[in-house]
């Protein structure tokens, strides 16, 4: 396996990790409720949503870093 294939594989894996953010729309539904701030709202979905968003942010950075050597060779 040559180095360009390794970089491309790593970029593909990071890109697939960016789809982790899809369930966050349902996890944040409790935040949009009218009594979340003043009442005892459920915090666990919000914490899980934040963790998923952090994974997506790191995966986006990883995708860019992994693709840089491939794109640099082309341009």
Coordinates of C-alpha atoms in Angstrom, one line a residue:
X1 CA 0.0 0.0 0.0
X2 CA 1.6 3.2 -1.1
X3 CA 1.6 6.4 0.9
X4 CA -1.1 8.2 -1.3
X5 CA -3.5 5.3 -0.7
X6 CA -2.9 5.5 3.0
X7 CA -3.6 9.2 3.1
X8 CA -6.7 8.7 0.9
X9 CA -8.0 5.9 3.2
X10 CA -7.4 8.0 6.3
X11 CA -9.3 10.9 4.7
X12 CA -12.2 8.7 3.8
X13 CA -12.4 7.3 7.3
X14 CA -12.4 10.9 8.7
X15 CA -15.0 11.9 6.2
X16 CA -17.3 9.1 7.2
X17 CA -16.9 10.1 10.8
X18 CA -18.4 13.5 10.0
X19 CA -21.8 11.7 9.6
X20 CA -21.9 11.2 13.3
X21 CA -23.6 14.5 13.7
X22 CA -26.9 13.3 12.2
X23 CA -28.5 12.2 15.5
X24 CA -27.7 15.5 17.1
X25 CA -30.9 17.0 15.7
X26 CA -33.0 14.7 17.8
X27 CA -30.7 15.0 20.8
X28 CA -31.1 18.8 20.9
X29 CA -34.9 18.7 20.8
X30 CA -35.1 19.0 24.6
X31 CA -33.1 22.2 24.5
X32 CA -35.7 23.8 22.3
X33 CA -38.4 23.2 24.9
X34 CA -39.7 26.2 26.8
X35 CA -38.8 24.9 30.2
X36 CA -35.2 23.7 29.6
X37 CA -33.5 26.7 31.2
X38 CA -35.8 27.3 34.1
X39 CA -36.8 23.7 34.8
X40 CA -35.0 20.4 35.5
X41 CA -34.5 19.5 31.9
X42 CA -32.7 16.3 30.8
X43 CA -29.0 17.0 30.5
X44 CA -27.7 13.7 29.2
X45 CA -28.9 14.1 25.6
X46 CA -27.3 17.6 25.5
X47 CA -24.0 16.2 26.8
X48 CA -24.1 13.4 24.2
X49 CA -24.9 15.9 21.5
X50 CA -21.9 18.0 22.4
X51 CA -19.6 15.0 22.4
X52 CA -20.8 14.1 18.9
X53 CA -20.3 17.6 17.7
X54 CA -16.7 17.6 19.0
X55 CA -16.1 14.3 17.2
X56 CA -17.4 15.9 14.0
X57 CA -15.2 19.0 14.4
X58 CA -12.1 16.8 14.9
X59 CA -13.0 14.6 12.0
X60 CA -13.3 17.7 9.8
X61 CA -9.8 18.8 10.8
X62 CA -8.5 15.3 10.3
X63 CA -10.0 15.1 6.8
X64 CA -8.3 18.4 5.8
X65 CA -5.0 17.3 7.2
X66 CA -5.2 13.8 5.6
X67 CA -6.1 15.2 2.2
X68 CA -3.4 17.9 2.2
X69 CA -0.6 15.6 0.9
X70 CA -2.8 14.3 -1.9
X71 CA -4.0 17.7 -3.0
X72 CA -0.5 19.2 -2.8
X73 CA 0.7 16.7 -5.3
X74 CA -2.0 17.5 -7.8
X75 CA -1.6 21.3 -7.6

